[in-house]
Amino acid sequence: MTAPHGTPSRRGRTNGEDPSVDEDFGAEEALALVRDDARREPRTRTQTRSGARQDARRDTPPDGPSHDEARRAEPPARDEPAGRDEAPRPTARRDQPSRERAREQYPHDPYDQAPHGQAPYDQATHGQAQQAPPARESARTAARPEVFDFDAVEEPPGTPTAAAPGPARPPKPTPSSPPTPHPATPWHQARRIAERAVAGGRAPERVALAEAGGLVLAAPLAALTDLPPFDTSAMDGWAVAGPGPWQLRAGGALAGHAEPKGLEDGEAVAIATGARVPYGSTAVLRSEHGQVDARQRLHAVRESGQGQDIRPRGQECRSGDQLLPLGTVVTPAVLGLAAAAGYDGLLVVPRPRVEVLVLGDELLTSGLPREGLIRDALGPMLPSWLRSLGAEVTAVHRLGDDAEALRTALAESTAEVLVTTGGTAAGPLDHVHPTLRRLGARLLVDGVEVRPGHPMLLARLPDGRHLVGLPGNPLAAVSGLLTLAEPLLRVLSGRIAARPGAVALREEVPGHPRDTRLVPAVLREGEAVPLHFSGPAMLRGIAGADVMVVVPPGGGRAGEELLTLDLPWSAFGDGECFT
Ligand SMILES: Nc1nc2c(c(=O)[nH]1)N[C@H]1C(S)=C(S)[C@@H](COP(=O)(O)OP(=O)(O)OC[C@H]3O[C@@H](n4cnc5c(N)ncnc54)[C@H](O)[C@@H]3O)O[C@H]1N2
Ligand code: MOO
């Protein structure tokens, strides 16, 4: 499922206690890991491409800075947005036939995310065609009603934010002073904070195989038997002893039967695939490679070598061999292997219990949108997504915009993790921050430098439970899932971080001047083609996506390798995984 994660070999871990996770892990480090891994392990869907692409990246035009340098540079003054949350307007794009072709299939331009023909995307309006803001949006322009305890924002020591000079607690805004700037956390750092917020999962439990799918091994899987447990025939035919021709013995050996009587040299007996081979057998002759004459003598029409088509006992493993490490997700194949190796049940990390609280008076649970009401997209989306991240979703409650209902739900829930949707911003009905403050929660992440989804948050309640606050815009909520919920739940569910993915962009993707962008894309011939309809309020792009591409501040060039985040269905994405 989701990345970027460290490789198990370098960052292998099952809980937040492994010191190796303390290393900084930015985009460049993650990409370097991918390149390393690609050299070691040729079979990866996100196999990075030739060095030529990297060389091209290093190319510096004679009259200007390299792309990377340009990316690090501040955007030119004329592009500076009026507010910190706005991106510059796009510059005109050159006509490129190949781009046009790609666009026909997978039209994309984040600055043009409305259907073709509509007004261009403007980050300030969050992907919508420009229009007068609705009444509730204008209410958001009001100053932030609550001031947070910025001391309570936990940052690892040495991070740029923590190291930044300035007062620990900003002054309270007064009617004459502008709203306090929001201390958003850089995207990579937010993921690390979420990963380290918890030390590990619940105490391991033994569950029946039928219940273990999707859980994580809490102990290495060691073989309880040799596999195969006895010498078996790999083919239908005859077990033979010594060189032929052989005298065929009456009867035969079938799978599931006790060991047949041993063979003497020059003897053969009919045998089925999977049957125990009789003691004394030197090979199995396939049925299509032998003929029996009238005197019941078996003749080989093709020679079979010593031991041919016999699977010797212990060929796959010996009793006690470690088959899989602790931290492995119990996939269907793991269930099969465990059963073959003698297990009736497995010691696993129980799923962390997660409760979803959907906020918003405007949400309908059925029927068509009407009278300003819209369908709740997140209530139906989150349970299976969270489950794919290792959680057990115990309940989905729809609370409307009711601060008291939210406070009660947070105070009374017994889930280890609460996930709220909506209400993270600073509008009059956005109750998440004030309620957290009332409950004495500690904000570990309060806003992230990522688009969409920058108002996302991670908080710790006084009793140690965690709350992931997802923004209400549906794609922004997905961004929050991938940024904060995935690392938190990965550690709580005992999973090992997967190898980070990287893929080359088929076409340029504009970036935000300072924030990371998460852009839905499809994978085609090893390249990522960014998708259209990927505004913060839209799910149309992500619903057809294979991965989320992590676009660094400043954007990505055609051919540039960028990190990717897997989606729950990514394994089925481009058909290259099942070879
Ligand atoms: N003055 C400002 N206003 C806003 C800012 C900002 O920085 N300054 N940020 C914008 C961004 S970015 C986002 S994202 C949203 C986040 O807002 P909330 O988390 O408070 O979410 P809501 O206001 O409740 O909802 C936003 C949007 O999403 C729709 N929504 C909510 N829940 C659902 C759901 N379950 N299914 C489908 N759609 C949902 C809701 O109707 C709104 O349209 O704030 C911006 N404002
Ligand atoms: O742009 Mo907001 O970040 O819609 O998520």
XYZ file of C-alpha atoms and ligand atoms in Angstrom:
630
model
C 0.000 0.000 0.000
C 1.391 3.527 0.873
C 4.875 4.946 0.737
C 7.318 6.586 0.908
C 8.670 4.230 3.435
C 12.161 3.115 4.251
C 13.325 -0.200 2.927
C 12.979 -3.004 5.422
C 16.678 -3.655 4.955
C 17.702 -0.146 5.855
C 14.896 0.987 8.020
C 13.322 -2.350 8.869
C 11.177 -1.788 11.882
C 7.960 -2.760 13.475
C 7.511 0.008 15.933
C 8.589 3.512 16.650
C 11.418 2.410 18.919
C 13.879 1.480 16.218
C 16.568 4.128 16.293
C 17.048 3.834 12.559
C 13.866 5.789 12.025
C 15.482 8.785 13.583
C 17.473 9.454 10.462
C 16.141 12.268 8.402
C 14.263 10.993 5.441
C 13.566 13.624 2.872
C 12.701 13.266 -0.792
C 16.299 13.048 -1.969
C 17.175 10.364 0.576
C 14.079 8.413 -0.325
C 14.855 8.611 -4.025
C 18.420 7.532 -3.375
C 17.034 4.466 -1.598
C 14.821 3.675 -4.532
C 17.760 3.911 -6.913
C 19.849 1.678 -4.631
C 17.067 -0.835 -4.350
C 16.404 -0.772 -8.063
C 20.020 -1.802 -8.625
C 19.763 -4.607 -6.089
C 16.282 -5.819 -6.922
C 15.356 -5.636 -10.571
C 11.712 -6.586 -10.084
C 9.910 -3.487 -8.982
C 6.961 -1.897 -10.618
C 8.334 1.510 -9.967
C 11.718 0.604 -11.330
C 13.486 3.828 -12.012
C 14.655 4.576 -15.482
C 17.967 5.185 -17.101
C 20.790 7.283 -15.824
C 20.201 9.470 -18.852
C 17.252 10.963 -17.116
C 19.329 11.735 -14.067
C 22.058 13.164 -16.257
C 19.503 15.362 -17.903
C 18.496 16.545 -14.465
C 22.034 17.641 -13.778
C 22.234 19.540 -17.027
C 22.665 23.213 -16.399
C 21.681 25.518 -19.189
C 24.611 27.765 -20.106
C 22.656 30.865 -19.255
C 20.781 29.869 -16.170
C 20.568 27.753 -13.036
C 19.847 24.036 -13.072
C 16.303 22.891 -12.567
C 17.056 21.912 -8.992
C 18.633 25.240 -8.286
C 15.722 26.990 -9.877
C 13.363 24.932 -7.780
C 15.105 25.916 -4.587
C 15.091 29.559 -5.545
C 12.244 31.771 -4.427
C 9.680 32.296 -7.165
C 10.001 35.578 -9.023
C 8.267 38.520 -7.401
C 5.605 38.795 -10.060
C 4.576 35.207 -9.264
C 4.366 35.744 -5.524
C 0.840 35.030 -4.394
C -0.995 37.587 -2.343
C -1.358 35.173 0.573
C 0.821 32.286 1.731
C -1.808 29.804 0.691
C -1.934 30.823 -2.913
C 0.111 29.539 -5.808
C 1.199 31.608 -8.783
C -0.965 31.509 -11.840
C 0.279 29.224 -14.548
C 2.439 30.429 -17.334
C 1.374 29.675 -20.889
C 2.252 26.163 -21.971
C 3.994 25.354 -25.199
C 2.165 23.145 -27.658
C 3.684 19.698 -27.618
C 2.166 16.987 -29.744
C 3.106 14.205 -27.297
C 1.626 16.150 -24.423
C -1.523 16.655 -26.414
C -1.750 12.936 -27.017
C -1.304 12.170 -23.336
C -3.752 14.860 -22.457
C -6.405 13.322 -24.660
C -6.158 10.144 -22.659
C -5.245 11.498 -19.264
C -5.719 15.211 -19.471
C -3.891 16.971 -16.716
C -2.920 20.371 -15.675
C -3.396 21.175 -12.032
C -3.995 24.729 -13.043
C -6.766 23.536 -15.282
C -8.543 20.972 -13.231
C -12.040 21.929 -14.085
C -13.451 20.096 -17.105
C -12.079 21.425 -20.377
C -13.523 24.691 -21.436
C -14.099 25.986 -17.917
C -12.088 28.705 -16.267
C -8.555 27.662 -15.315
C -7.614 26.253 -11.948
C -6.672 28.737 -9.338
C -5.085 27.352 -6.210
C -6.701 30.079 -4.167
C -10.091 28.641 -5.034
C -8.848 25.096 -4.451
C -9.335 23.708 -7.896
C -12.758 25.060 -8.596
C -13.466 27.191 -11.593
C -13.342 30.757 -10.374
C -16.597 31.935 -8.996
C -18.029 33.998 -6.178
C -17.298 32.257 -2.880
C -20.287 30.686 -1.171
C -21.493 32.243 2.052
C -19.688 29.721 4.264
C -16.394 30.270 2.473
C -16.569 34.003 3.093
C -17.048 33.330 6.778
C -13.600 31.715 6.683
C -11.943 35.012 6.021
C -12.662 35.896 9.651
C -9.634 35.873 11.944
C -8.861 32.536 13.555
C -11.150 32.373 16.580
C -8.815 30.306 18.715
C -5.134 30.721 19.411
C -3.254 27.478 19.854
C -0.671 26.638 22.357
C 2.190 26.588 19.897
C 4.492 25.316 22.619
C 2.490 22.157 22.476
C 3.365 21.480 18.822
C 5.875 18.702 19.114
C 8.747 18.929 16.672
C 11.785 16.683 16.695
C 14.801 18.628 17.877
C 16.958 20.034 15.144
C 14.219 20.366 12.572
C 14.084 23.637 10.702
C 10.828 24.580 12.395
C 12.052 23.793 15.880
C 15.303 25.561 15.204
C 13.641 28.624 13.784
C 14.170 31.648 15.962
C 11.226 33.515 17.354
C 8.941 33.592 20.343
C 7.714 30.239 21.605
C 4.192 31.600 21.863
C 2.984 34.112 19.331
C 1.054 37.085 20.606
C -2.702 36.798 20.776
C -4.325 38.463 17.792
C -6.187 41.607 18.618
C -8.819 43.203 16.420
C -6.106 45.442 15.010
C -3.512 42.713 14.368
C -3.668 40.187 11.499
C -4.424 36.500 12.260
C -1.486 34.557 13.660
C 0.380 32.696 10.907
C -0.212 28.962 11.009
C 2.912 26.931 11.885
C 2.508 24.296 9.172
C 4.899 21.343 9.255
C 6.894 20.324 6.148
C 5.354 17.265 4.522
C 8.196 14.774 5.074
C 8.549 15.906 8.643
C 4.809 15.534 9.269
C 5.047 11.924 8.154
C 7.957 11.296 10.484
C 6.131 12.870 13.404
C 3.107 10.648 12.732
C 5.359 7.587 12.508
C 7.043 8.368 15.813
C 3.918 9.422 17.659
C 3.386 5.852 18.819
C 5.807 3.213 20.021
C 4.076 0.167 18.583
C 0.893 -1.832 18.447
C -1.190 -3.697 21.001
C 0.020 -6.867 22.676
C 0.175 -9.775 20.211
C -2.696 -12.261 20.078
C -2.989 -15.731 18.635
C -5.821 -15.988 16.112
C -7.107 -18.757 13.868
C -5.785 -18.705 10.306
C -9.212 -17.724 9.026
C -9.050 -14.547 11.141
C -5.449 -13.624 10.409
C -5.683 -12.198 6.888
C -4.470 -8.582 6.706
C -2.927 -8.688 10.180
C 0.783 -8.571 10.846
C 3.002 -11.383 12.135
C 4.066 -10.624 15.696
C 6.693 -13.357 15.542
C 8.754 -14.776 12.696
C 7.019 -17.605 10.865
C 9.186 -20.675 11.459
C 8.390 -23.952 9.703
C 6.788 -26.522 11.996
C 7.645 -29.317 9.563
C 9.883 -30.161 6.642
C 8.351 -29.151 3.311
C 7.628 -31.353 1.576
C 7.279 -33.497 4.668
C 8.294 -36.635 2.721
C 9.681 -37.450 -0.730
C 6.839 -36.930 -3.194
C 6.273 -37.449 -6.859
C 6.126 -34.263 -8.919
C 4.353 -36.013 -11.814
C 1.842 -38.685 -12.665
C 3.712 -41.724 -13.986
C 5.781 -44.489 -12.444
C 8.230 -44.575 -9.576
C 11.204 -46.550 -10.876
C 14.206 -48.104 -9.180
C 17.508 -48.287 -11.075
C 17.873 -48.398 -14.854
C 15.006 -49.698 -17.048
C 13.240 -51.515 -18.387
C 11.346 -52.213 -15.186
C 8.953 -54.845 -14.072
C 5.696 -53.130 -13.246
C 4.247 -54.004 -9.903
C 0.484 -54.294 -9.565
C -1.409 -51.502 -7.824
C 0.038 -48.046 -7.387
C 0.796 -45.132 -5.080
C -1.775 -42.400 -4.655
C -1.531 -39.041 -2.930
C -2.734 -39.119 0.668
C -1.812 -42.714 1.269
C 0.738 -44.155 3.626
C 4.192 -44.958 2.241
C 3.920 -47.804 -0.289
C 6.068 -50.902 -0.130
C 9.676 -50.242 -1.163
C 10.958 -50.961 -4.685
C 13.751 -53.315 -5.605
C 16.144 -52.450 -8.419
C 14.394 -53.053 -11.779
C 10.927 -52.544 -10.325
C 8.392 -49.788 -11.038
C 4.997 -48.867 -9.677
C 2.373 -46.437 -10.942
C 2.376 -43.201 -8.953
C 0.255 -40.034 -8.780
C 1.451 -36.461 -8.393
C 1.910 -35.690 -4.721
C 2.074 -39.350 -3.601
C 4.894 -40.527 -1.377
C 7.514 -42.227 -3.492
C 8.314 -45.768 -2.363
C 11.569 -46.375 -0.576
C 14.249 -47.365 -3.129
C 12.859 -45.202 -5.964
C 15.546 -43.491 -8.018
C 13.277 -41.371 -10.244
C 9.748 -40.823 -11.453
C 9.097 -41.515 -15.107
C 6.288 -39.344 -16.444
C 3.328 -41.191 -17.925
C 3.976 -39.619 -21.342
C 7.596 -40.848 -21.279
C 6.972 -44.601 -20.755
C 5.211 -47.521 -22.392
C 4.053 -50.767 -20.815
C 4.274 -53.907 -22.966
C 2.084 -56.976 -22.828
C 4.359 -58.580 -20.220
C 3.908 -55.628 -17.869
C 7.381 -54.368 -18.522
C 7.831 -50.599 -18.477
C 10.096 -49.057 -21.153
C 11.320 -45.471 -21.064
C 10.778 -43.586 -24.336
C 12.791 -40.768 -22.823
C 15.508 -41.236 -20.245
C 14.904 -39.837 -16.793
C 17.912 -38.893 -14.705
C 18.621 -39.837 -11.138
C 16.052 -38.205 -8.807
C 14.071 -36.725 -11.664
C 10.544 -35.608 -10.777
C 10.995 -36.557 -7.143
C 10.531 -33.686 -4.717
C 12.821 -34.579 -1.872
C 11.714 -34.105 1.709
C 12.757 -30.672 3.007
C 13.334 -29.235 -0.481
C 11.471 -26.029 0.411
C 12.354 -25.855 4.086
C 13.448 -27.826 7.099
C 11.500 -27.799 10.322
C 12.550 -24.682 12.262
C 13.650 -22.679 9.214
C 12.479 -19.052 9.313
C 10.074 -18.576 6.443
C 8.989 -14.985 7.016
C 10.117 -12.219 9.341
C 8.129 -10.576 12.077
C 6.199 -7.634 10.673
C 5.050 -9.414 7.524
C 1.480 -8.670 6.514
C -0.556 -11.859 6.376
C -1.497 -11.975 2.733
C -3.426 -14.831 1.129
C -0.067 -16.385 0.169
C 1.172 -16.123 3.765
C -1.977 -17.899 4.954
C -1.293 -20.671 2.477
C 2.345 -20.978 3.477
C 1.480 -20.978 7.173
C -1.053 -23.745 6.675
C 1.401 -25.786 4.607
C 4.028 -25.306 7.290
C 1.733 -26.705 9.955
C 0.055 -23.688 11.551
C -3.572 -23.639 12.718
C -3.293 -20.111 14.078
C -0.830 -17.220 14.036
C 0.568 -14.784 16.561
C -0.384 -11.394 15.180
C -0.559 -7.730 16.141
C -4.227 -6.852 16.645
C -5.535 -4.107 14.421
C -5.624 -0.702 16.108
C -9.239 0.316 16.724
C -10.225 3.431 14.825
C -13.439 5.411 15.084
C -14.458 7.786 12.319
C -16.335 10.981 13.152
C -17.821 12.683 10.110
C -18.546 16.354 10.739
C -20.746 18.660 8.714
C -24.421 19.631 8.742
C -24.453 19.734 4.958
C -24.015 16.000 4.483
C -26.586 13.552 3.196
C -26.212 9.797 3.547
C -28.407 8.860 0.590
C -30.112 10.237 -2.477
C -29.188 13.158 -4.655
C -27.703 16.457 -3.482
C -30.448 18.994 -2.832
C -31.006 22.424 -1.297
C -27.347 23.063 -0.555
C -26.835 19.606 0.892
C -24.259 17.219 -0.594
C -23.553 13.534 -0.227
C -21.091 12.437 2.421
C -18.236 10.987 0.380
C -15.920 10.276 3.300
C -18.139 8.110 5.502
C -18.324 5.474 2.760
C -14.702 5.937 1.665
C -12.780 5.832 4.903
C -13.593 2.464 6.507
C -12.150 0.300 3.755
C -9.249 2.688 3.198
C -8.382 2.678 6.899
C -8.727 -1.082 6.989
C -6.218 -1.347 4.164
C -3.861 0.678 6.366
C -4.181 -1.934 9.103
C -7.025 -0.494 11.195
C -10.195 -2.013 12.544
C -12.887 0.600 12.059
C -15.181 0.212 15.037
C -17.732 2.868 14.087
C -18.538 5.727 11.749
C -20.544 8.447 13.498
C -22.049 11.425 11.718
C -22.069 14.295 14.165
C -23.073 17.300 12.066
C -21.500 20.585 13.093
C -22.181 20.131 16.798
C -19.283 21.069 19.062
C -20.787 19.361 22.099
C -21.449 16.138 20.196
C -17.847 16.193 19.030
C -16.543 16.784 22.537
C -18.627 13.931 23.930
C -17.635 11.580 21.127
C -13.937 12.323 21.613
C -14.158 12.066 25.380
C -16.091 8.808 25.401
C -14.609 6.846 22.524
C -12.559 3.814 23.471
C -10.821 3.633 20.086
C -7.063 4.156 20.069
C -7.305 6.438 17.068
C -10.041 8.879 16.170
C -10.325 10.157 12.642
C -12.416 13.249 12.112
C -13.415 14.653 8.742
C -14.078 18.328 8.155
C -14.041 21.129 10.660
C -10.246 21.473 10.646
C -10.148 25.010 9.276
C -10.988 28.199 11.119
C -14.570 28.811 10.074
C -17.314 29.450 12.619
C -18.475 25.829 12.424
C -15.014 24.280 12.426
C -15.027 22.725 15.869
C -12.012 20.406 15.783
C -9.364 22.784 17.103
C -11.481 24.366 19.856
C -12.691 20.952 20.992
C -9.182 19.550 21.126
C -8.157 22.491 23.202
C -11.069 21.999 25.569
C -10.025 18.410 26.041
C -6.419 19.359 26.730
C -5.094 17.608 23.631
C -1.576 18.169 22.403
C -1.133 19.083 18.760
C 1.701 17.077 17.249
C 1.057 18.363 13.747
C -1.117 21.394 13.131
C -1.232 22.024 9.412
C 1.113 20.540 6.839
C 2.923 22.117 3.920
C 1.068 20.000 1.402
C -1.585 20.623 -1.251
C -4.290 19.578 -1.008
C -4.959 19.048 2.651
C -2.862 21.650 4.417
C -5.246 22.073 7.401
C -4.784 18.388 8.426
C -3.688 17.762 11.997
C -2.513 15.096 14.402
C -3.247 15.425 18.101
C -2.676 13.365 21.212
C -5.407 13.322 23.811
C -4.377 13.406 27.458
C -5.033 9.664 27.859
C -2.706 8.797 24.966
C -5.267 8.240 22.214
C -4.523 9.952 18.920
C -6.710 11.989 16.632
C -6.115 12.494 12.936
C -8.055 15.508 11.715
C -8.747 15.165 8.004
C -9.884 18.241 6.098
C -13.395 18.074 4.710
C -12.537 18.500 1.045
C -12.485 14.872 -0.080
C -9.110 14.813 -1.891
C -7.642 16.852 0.957
C -8.903 14.108 3.281
C -7.091 11.504 1.145
C -3.963 13.603 1.442
C -4.365 13.547 5.232
C -4.845 9.785 5.183
C -1.621 9.273 3.243
C 0.354 11.849 5.188
C -0.677 11.260 8.801
C -2.965 8.228 9.143
C -0.798 5.861 7.105
C 2.438 6.222 9.144
C 0.556 6.241 12.458
C -1.479 3.142 11.617
C 1.523 1.432 10.065
C 3.345 1.539 13.385
C 0.237 0.732 15.438
C -0.532 -2.272 13.263
C 3.054 -3.524 13.440
C 3.755 -3.237 9.724
C 7.182 -2.874 8.210
C 7.594 0.169 6.006
C 7.541 -0.798 2.348
C 10.242 0.210 -0.072
C 9.545 3.699 -1.384
C 8.349 3.887 -4.933
C 9.606 6.301 -7.549
C 8.518 6.875 -11.065
C 9.414 9.215 -13.903
C 6.907 11.858 -14.871
C 5.662 11.638 -18.429
C 5.001 15.350 -18.436
C 5.790 18.422 -16.415
C 3.743 18.965 -13.264
C 3.563 22.501 -11.903
C 4.310 22.813 -8.239
C 3.356 24.991 -5.343
C 6.095 27.510 -4.542
C 6.647 26.201 -0.993
C 4.396 23.215 -0.397
C 4.579 19.616 -1.533
C 1.784 18.566 -3.878
C 0.194 15.117 -3.943
C -1.058 14.462 -7.448
C -3.073 11.403 -8.541
C -1.526 9.683 -11.559
C -1.830 6.575 -13.676
C 1.196 4.444 -14.534
C 1.791 3.893 -18.210
C 4.899 2.112 -19.533
C 6.756 2.857 -16.344
C 5.886 6.527 -16.307
C 3.424 8.528 -14.263
C 0.774 10.410 -16.165
C -0.832 12.955 -13.850
C -4.584 13.013 -13.871
C -7.158 15.642 -14.487
C -9.998 16.364 -12.007
C -7.678 16.436 -9.047
C -8.882 19.543 -7.261
C -9.170 19.283 -3.451
C -12.933 18.790 -3.620
C -12.751 16.167 -6.376
C -12.433 12.396 -6.178
C -12.778 11.772 -9.911
C -9.011 11.834 -10.495
C -7.978 9.668 -7.556
C -10.723 7.144 -8.276
C -8.973 6.310 -11.548
C -5.424 6.656 -10.231
C -2.743 4.042 -9.703
C -0.555 6.100 -7.374
C -0.193 9.504 -5.803
C 2.900 11.344 -7.028
C 4.786 13.472 -4.510
C 5.590 16.697 -6.335
C 8.163 18.791 -4.482
C 7.843 22.542 -4.098
C 8.563 24.095 -7.467
C 7.124 21.198 -9.476
C 8.446 18.278 -11.472
C 9.891 18.156 -14.974
C 8.986 15.668 -17.673
C 11.259 12.669 -17.139
C 12.071 13.526 -13.546
C 11.793 10.721 -11.017
C 9.493 11.501 -8.154
C 8.394 9.550 -5.113
C 5.042 7.826 -5.287
C 2.577 6.845 -2.616
C 0.751 3.591 -3.134
C -3.003 3.518 -2.948
C -4.847 0.574 -1.409
C -5.473 -0.778 -4.878
C -2.002 0.086 -6.261
C -0.959 -3.566 -6.484
C -3.506 -3.966 -9.258
C -2.478 -0.754 -10.971
C -0.452 -1.410 -14.055
C -0.557 -5.130 -14.466
C 3.200 -5.483 -13.982
C 3.080 -6.957 -10.495
C 1.762 -10.365 -11.336
C 4.421 -11.947 -13.483
N -10.150 31.180 5.227
C -9.718 29.969 4.907
N -10.610 29.065 4.535
C -10.227 27.844 4.206
C -8.853 27.513 4.255
C -7.939 28.478 4.646
O -6.723 28.254 4.699
N -8.428 29.705 4.985
N -8.484 26.276 3.868
C -9.319 25.603 2.928
C -8.892 24.277 2.754
S -7.445 24.097 1.923
C -9.614 23.218 3.150
S -9.091 21.640 2.768
C -10.831 23.357 3.890
C -10.793 22.466 5.112
O -11.917 22.728 5.778
P -12.489 21.852 6.920
O -11.621 20.730 7.274
O -12.875 22.755 8.012
O -13.727 21.209 6.218
P -15.193 21.770 6.042
O -15.221 23.223 6.048
O -16.038 21.059 7.002
O -15.465 21.235 4.592
C -14.745 21.683 3.497
C -15.458 21.234 2.226
O -15.542 19.846 2.195
C -16.886 19.427 2.127
N -17.018 18.225 2.934
C -16.852 18.145 4.257
N -17.068 16.882 4.666
C -17.385 16.177 3.581
C -17.733 14.825 3.381
N -17.787 13.948 4.396
N -18.014 14.408 2.118
C -17.981 15.293 1.090
N -17.641 16.584 1.223
C -17.363 17.035 2.464
C -17.678 20.561 2.684
O -19.006 20.542 2.271
C -16.877 21.734 2.178
O -17.226 21.990 0.851
O -11.026 24.669 4.315
C -10.781 25.645 3.314
N -11.131 26.915 3.816
O -6.570 22.751 -0.655
Mo -7.306 22.244 0.870
O -5.711 21.949 1.300
O -8.486 21.822 -0.109
O -7.035 20.753 1.113
